[in-house]
CSV table of C-alpha atoms in Angstrom, one decimal:
chain,number,residue,atom,x,y,z
A,1,MET,CA,105.0,106.6,84.3
A,2,SER,CA,107.2,107.1,88.0
A,3,LYS,CA,105.2,108.1,90.5
A,4,LEU,CA,104.4,108.2,94.8
A,5,TYR,CA,100.9,108.2,95.5
A,6,LEU,CA,100.5,108.1,99.0
A,7,VAL,CA,96.7,106.6,99.8
A,8,PRO,CA,94.7,106.9,102.7
A,9,THR,CA,93.3,103.4,104.2
A,10,PRO,CA,90.0,104.2,106.9
A,11,ILE,CA,90.8,104.4,110.5
A,12,GLY,CA,88.7,101.8,111.3
A,13,ASN,CA,85.6,101.2,109.8
A,14,LEU,CA,86.7,99.1,106.3
A,15,GLU,CA,84.5,100.6,104.1
A,16,ASP,CA,85.8,103.6,104.4
A,17,MET,CA,88.5,102.5,101.8
A,18,THR,CA,87.6,104.7,98.1
A,19,PHE,CA,87.4,102.8,95.1
A,20,ARG,CA,91.0,104.4,93.6
A,21,ALA,CA,92.6,103.7,96.3
A,22,ILE,CA,91.8,99.8,95.9
A,23,ASN,CA,92.2,100.4,91.9
A,24,VAL,CA,95.6,102.4,92.8
A,25,LEU,CA,96.5,99.6,95.9
A,26,LYS,CA,96.2,96.5,93.2
A,27,ASP,CA,97.8,98.8,89.9
A,28,VAL,CA,101.5,99.7,91.6
A,29,ASP,CA,104.3,97.9,91.6
A,30,PHE,CA,104.6,97.7,95.3
A,31,ILE,CA,103.4,98.9,98.6
A,32,LEU,CA,105.2,100.7,101.3
A,33,ALA,CA,103.2,99.9,104.8
A,34,GLU,CA,103.6,100.9,108.4
A,35,ASP,CA,103.0,97.3,109.5
A,36,THR,CA,102.7,94.6,106.8
A,37,ARG,CA,101.1,92.8,109.2
A,38,THR,CA,98.0,95.7,109.5
A,39,SER,CA,98.2,96.1,106.2
A,40,GLY,CA,97.8,92.2,105.6
A,41,LYS,CA,95.0,92.0,106.9
A,42,LEU,CA,92.7,95.4,104.6
A,43,LEU,CA,95.1,94.4,101.2
A,44,LYS,CA,93.4,90.5,101.9
A,45,HIS,CA,90.8,92.0,102.7
A,46,PHE,CA,89.8,93.7,99.0
A,47,GLU,CA,91.9,91.1,97.3
A,48,ILE,CA,94.9,93.7,96.3
A,49,THR,CA,98.2,91.0,95.9
A,50,THR,CA,100.6,93.7,95.0
A,51,GLN,CA,103.6,93.0,97.0
A,52,MET,CA,104.9,95.0,100.2
A,53,HIS,CA,107.6,96.1,101.8
A,54,SER,CA,107.5,97.9,105.7
A,55,HIS,CA,108.2,101.0,105.9
A,56,HIS,CA,107.9,102.7,109.5
A,57,MET,CA,110.8,105.2,111.6
A,58,HIS,CA,112.9,102.6,112.9
A,59,ASN,CA,113.6,102.3,108.7
A,60,GLU,CA,112.7,104.8,106.8
A,61,HIS,CA,116.2,106.8,107.3
A,62,LYS,CA,117.8,104.2,106.2
A,63,SER,CA,115.2,102.7,103.5
A,64,ILE,CA,114.7,106.3,101.4
A,65,ASP,CA,117.2,106.1,98.7
A,66,GLY,CA,116.6,102.2,98.0
A,67,ILE,CA,113.1,103.4,97.5
A,68,VAL,CA,113.8,106.5,95.4
A,69,GLN,CA,116.1,105.0,93.1
A,70,ARG,CA,113.3,101.6,92.3
A,71,ILE,CA,110.8,104.7,90.9
A,72,GLN,CA,113.3,106.3,89.2
A,73,GLY,CA,113.5,103.3,87.6
A,74,GLY,CA,110.5,102.6,86.7
A,75,GLU,CA,108.1,101.5,88.9
A,76,ILE,CA,105.4,103.3,90.8
A,77,CYS,CA,105.5,103.2,94.4
A,78,ALA,CA,102.0,104.1,97.1
A,79,LEU,CA,102.5,104.5,100.6
A,80,ILE,CA,100.7,103.6,103.5
A,81,SER,CA,100.1,103.5,107.2
A,82,ASP,CA,97.9,101.6,110.0
A,83,ALA,CA,95.3,104.0,109.1
A,84,GLY,CA,93.9,107.2,108.1
A,85,THR,CA,96.7,109.3,105.5
A,86,PRO,CA,100.2,108.8,105.4
A,87,ALA,CA,102.1,111.9,106.2
A,88,ILE,CA,99.6,112.5,109.5
A,89,SER,CA,101.3,111.5,112.8
A,90,ASP,CA,103.0,109.0,111.0
A,91,PRO,CA,106.0,108.3,108.1
A,92,GLY,CA,105.8,109.5,104.9
A,93,PHE,CA,106.8,113.2,105.4
A,94,LEU,CA,109.7,111.9,104.6
A,95,LEU,CA,110.0,110.2,101.3
A,96,THR,CA,107.6,112.7,99.8
A,97,ARG,CA,110.4,115.3,100.4
A,98,ALA,CA,112.1,113.2,99.1
A,99,CYS,CA,110.9,111.6,96.0
A,100,ILE,CA,110.1,116.2,95.1
A,101,GLN,CA,114.0,116.6,95.6
A,102,HIS,CA,114.7,114.4,92.7
A,103,HIS,CA,111.9,115.3,91.0
A,104,ILE,CA,109.7,112.7,90.9
A,105,ASP,CA,105.5,113.4,90.9
A,106,VAL,CA,104.4,112.6,94.0
A,107,GLU,CA,99.5,112.7,93.9
A,108,CYS,CA,98.0,112.3,97.2
A,109,LEU,CA,95.2,110.6,97.4
A,110,PRO,CA,92.3,111.9,99.3
A,111,GLY,CA,90.5,110.0,102.2
A,112,ALA,CA,90.5,108.8,105.7
A,113,THR,CA,91.7,111.0,108.2
A,114,ALA,CA,91.0,110.6,112.5
A,115,PHE,CA,91.2,114.3,113.1
A,116,VAL,CA,88.7,115.4,110.6
A,117,PRO,CA,85.4,113.9,111.9
A,118,ALA,CA,86.8,114.5,115.6
A,119,LEU,CA,86.7,118.2,114.6
A,120,VAL,CA,83.8,118.7,113.3
A,121,ASN,CA,82.2,116.2,115.8
A,122,SER,CA,83.5,118.5,118.3
A,123,GLY,CA,81.7,121.6,117.8
A,124,PHE,CA,83.9,123.6,117.6
A,125,PRO,CA,85.3,126.5,115.5
A,126,ASN,CA,86.1,125.2,112.2
A,127,ASP,CA,87.2,127.7,109.8
A,128,ARG,CA,90.3,128.0,111.4
A,129,PHE,CA,92.8,126.5,113.1
A,130,VAL,CA,95.8,124.1,114.5
A,131,PHE,CA,96.8,120.4,114.2
A,132,GLU,CA,99.0,119.7,117.4
A,133,GLY,CA,99.5,115.8,116.8
A,134,PHE,CA,100.9,114.3,119.5
A,135,LEU,CA,102.6,116.7,121.8
A,136,PRO,CA,106.1,115.7,123.3
A,137,VAL,CA,106.6,113.6,125.6
A,138,LYS,CA,109.2,115.4,128.3
A,139,LYS,CA,111.2,117.6,126.4
A,140,GLY,CA,109.2,120.3,125.0
A,141,ARG,CA,106.2,119.3,126.9
A,142,GLN,CA,105.9,122.2,129.5
A,143,THR,CA,107.1,125.2,127.1
A,144,ARG,CA,104.4,124.0,124.3
A,145,LEU,CA,101.5,124.0,126.7
A,146,LYS,CA,102.7,127.3,127.9
A,147,LEU,CA,102.2,128.0,124.4
A,148,LEU,CA,98.8,126.8,123.0
A,149,SER,CA,97.5,128.4,126.5
A,150,GLU,CA,97.4,131.7,124.6
A,151,GLU,CA,96.2,130.2,121.6
A,152,THR,CA,92.8,131.5,119.9
A,153,ARG,CA,92.3,129.1,117.4
A,154,THR,CA,91.0,125.7,118.1
A,155,MET,CA,92.9,123.0,119.1
A,156,ILE,CA,93.7,118.8,117.5
A,157,PHE,CA,96.1,116.3,119.6
A,158,TYR,CA,95.9,112.7,118.9
A,159,GLU,CA,97.2,111.0,122.0
A,160,SER,CA,97.0,107.7,123.3
A,161,PRO,CA,94.8,105.8,125.4
A,162,HIS,CA,96.5,104.9,129.2
A,163,LYS,CA,98.4,109.1,128.4
A,164,LEU,CA,95.0,110.8,128.3
A,165,LEU,CA,94.2,111.4,132.0
A,166,LYS,CA,97.7,112.9,131.9
A,167,THR,CA,97.1,114.9,129.0
A,168,LEU,CA,94.0,116.0,130.6
A,169,SER,CA,95.4,117.5,133.7
A,170,HIS,CA,97.9,119.2,131.5
A,171,PHE,CA,95.5,121.0,129.9
A,172,ALA,CA,92.8,122.1,133.3
A,173,GLU,CA,96.6,123.1,134.5
A,174,TYR,CA,97.7,124.8,131.5
A,175,PHE,CA,93.9,126.1,130.2
A,176,GLY,CA,92.1,126.0,133.3
A,177,GLU,CA,88.9,124.4,134.4
A,178,GLU,CA,87.1,124.8,132.0
A,179,ARG,CA,88.7,125.1,128.8
A,180,LEU,CA,85.6,123.4,126.5
A,181,VAL,CA,87.0,119.7,124.8
A,182,SER,CA,85.8,117.5,122.7
A,183,VAL,CA,87.3,113.3,122.8
A,184,SER,CA,86.4,111.8,120.3
A,185,ARG,CA,87.9,107.8,120.7
A,186,GLU,CA,87.0,104.7,118.6
A,187,LEU,CA,86.5,107.0,115.5
A,188,THR,CA,83.4,104.8,111.8
A,189,LYS,CA,84.1,101.6,114.2
A,190,MET,CA,81.1,99.6,116.5
A,191,PHE,CA,81.9,101.6,120.1
A,192,GLU,CA,82.9,105.3,118.7
A,193,GLU,CA,81.8,107.5,121.4
A,194,THR,CA,82.6,111.5,121.4
A,195,LYS,CA,82.8,113.0,125.0
A,196,ARG,CA,82.6,116.6,125.2
A,197,GLY,CA,82.7,119.6,128.1
A,198,THR,CA,85.1,121.0,130.6
A,199,THR,CA,88.3,119.9,131.2
A,200,LYS,CA,87.4,119.5,134.6
A,201,GLU,CA,84.2,117.3,133.0
A,202,VAL,CA,85.8,114.5,130.8
A,203,LEU,CA,88.3,114.3,133.0
A,204,LYS,CA,86.7,112.7,135.9
A,205,TYR,CA,84.1,110.8,133.2
A,206,TYR,CA,87.6,109.0,131.9
A,207,THR,CA,88.6,108.3,135.5
A,208,SER,CA,85.8,106.6,136.7
A,209,LYS,CA,85.5,105.2,132.6
A,210,PRO,CA,89.5,104.1,131.7
A,211,PRO,CA,89.3,105.1,127.9
A,212,LYS,CA,90.3,102.6,125.5
A,213,GLY,CA,91.1,103.0,121.0
A,214,GLU,CA,92.6,105.6,119.3
A,215,ILE,CA,92.1,109.0,120.9
A,216,VAL,CA,91.7,112.5,118.5
A,217,ILE,CA,90.9,115.1,121.3
A,218,VAL,CA,89.8,119.0,120.5
A,219,VAL,CA,90.1,122.2,122.1
A,220,GLU,CA,88.3,125.9,122.0
A,221,GLY,CA,91.4,128.0,121.6
A,222,LYS,CA,91.2,130.7,123.9
A,223,LYS,CA,88.8,133.8,123.7
């Protein structure tokens, strides 16, 4: 039966790969990977020999029609990203939508997603929260920050290490220096770290200690 599987992969520690995810990747007809070099290491570790193709933000618009046709022809496809759950700040949404529009069965397996442990680790209210992903780099950034300055729910952001200081500075400017934040980096890896405090305190910490690795920022909502 033709189908698209969305398969989460570990965000760091390979032991977080589920048995079901391994079995699905072994059984499907082909795998779509964000970066075949990165995913190749994962597949090799779990002895998965399924054919793999590149599917990323630069080629997904052009390749979707061909993928849909293969699945409609009876093949089963699995989509994976470099780390975490596909379509969460990674490619996957466009293909998922196309499959649904063509009445193709879509199933997302449960698994690793970086913002969940970061949210729980923060200690901030998590009964209601807003996932913002990456903020706009230039156009729309100021407008978005002004809007979020009034947000009362806990907010979650992704950020790269070389832009962390800039983003924390903007949080201090728009949310206030006393707004509490929690910065988690290298989740599930050897040098995992979560730094909590006011935007002023956390900014000072990372100014003296330049960050490395993947970063999730959790910000308390306006009181």
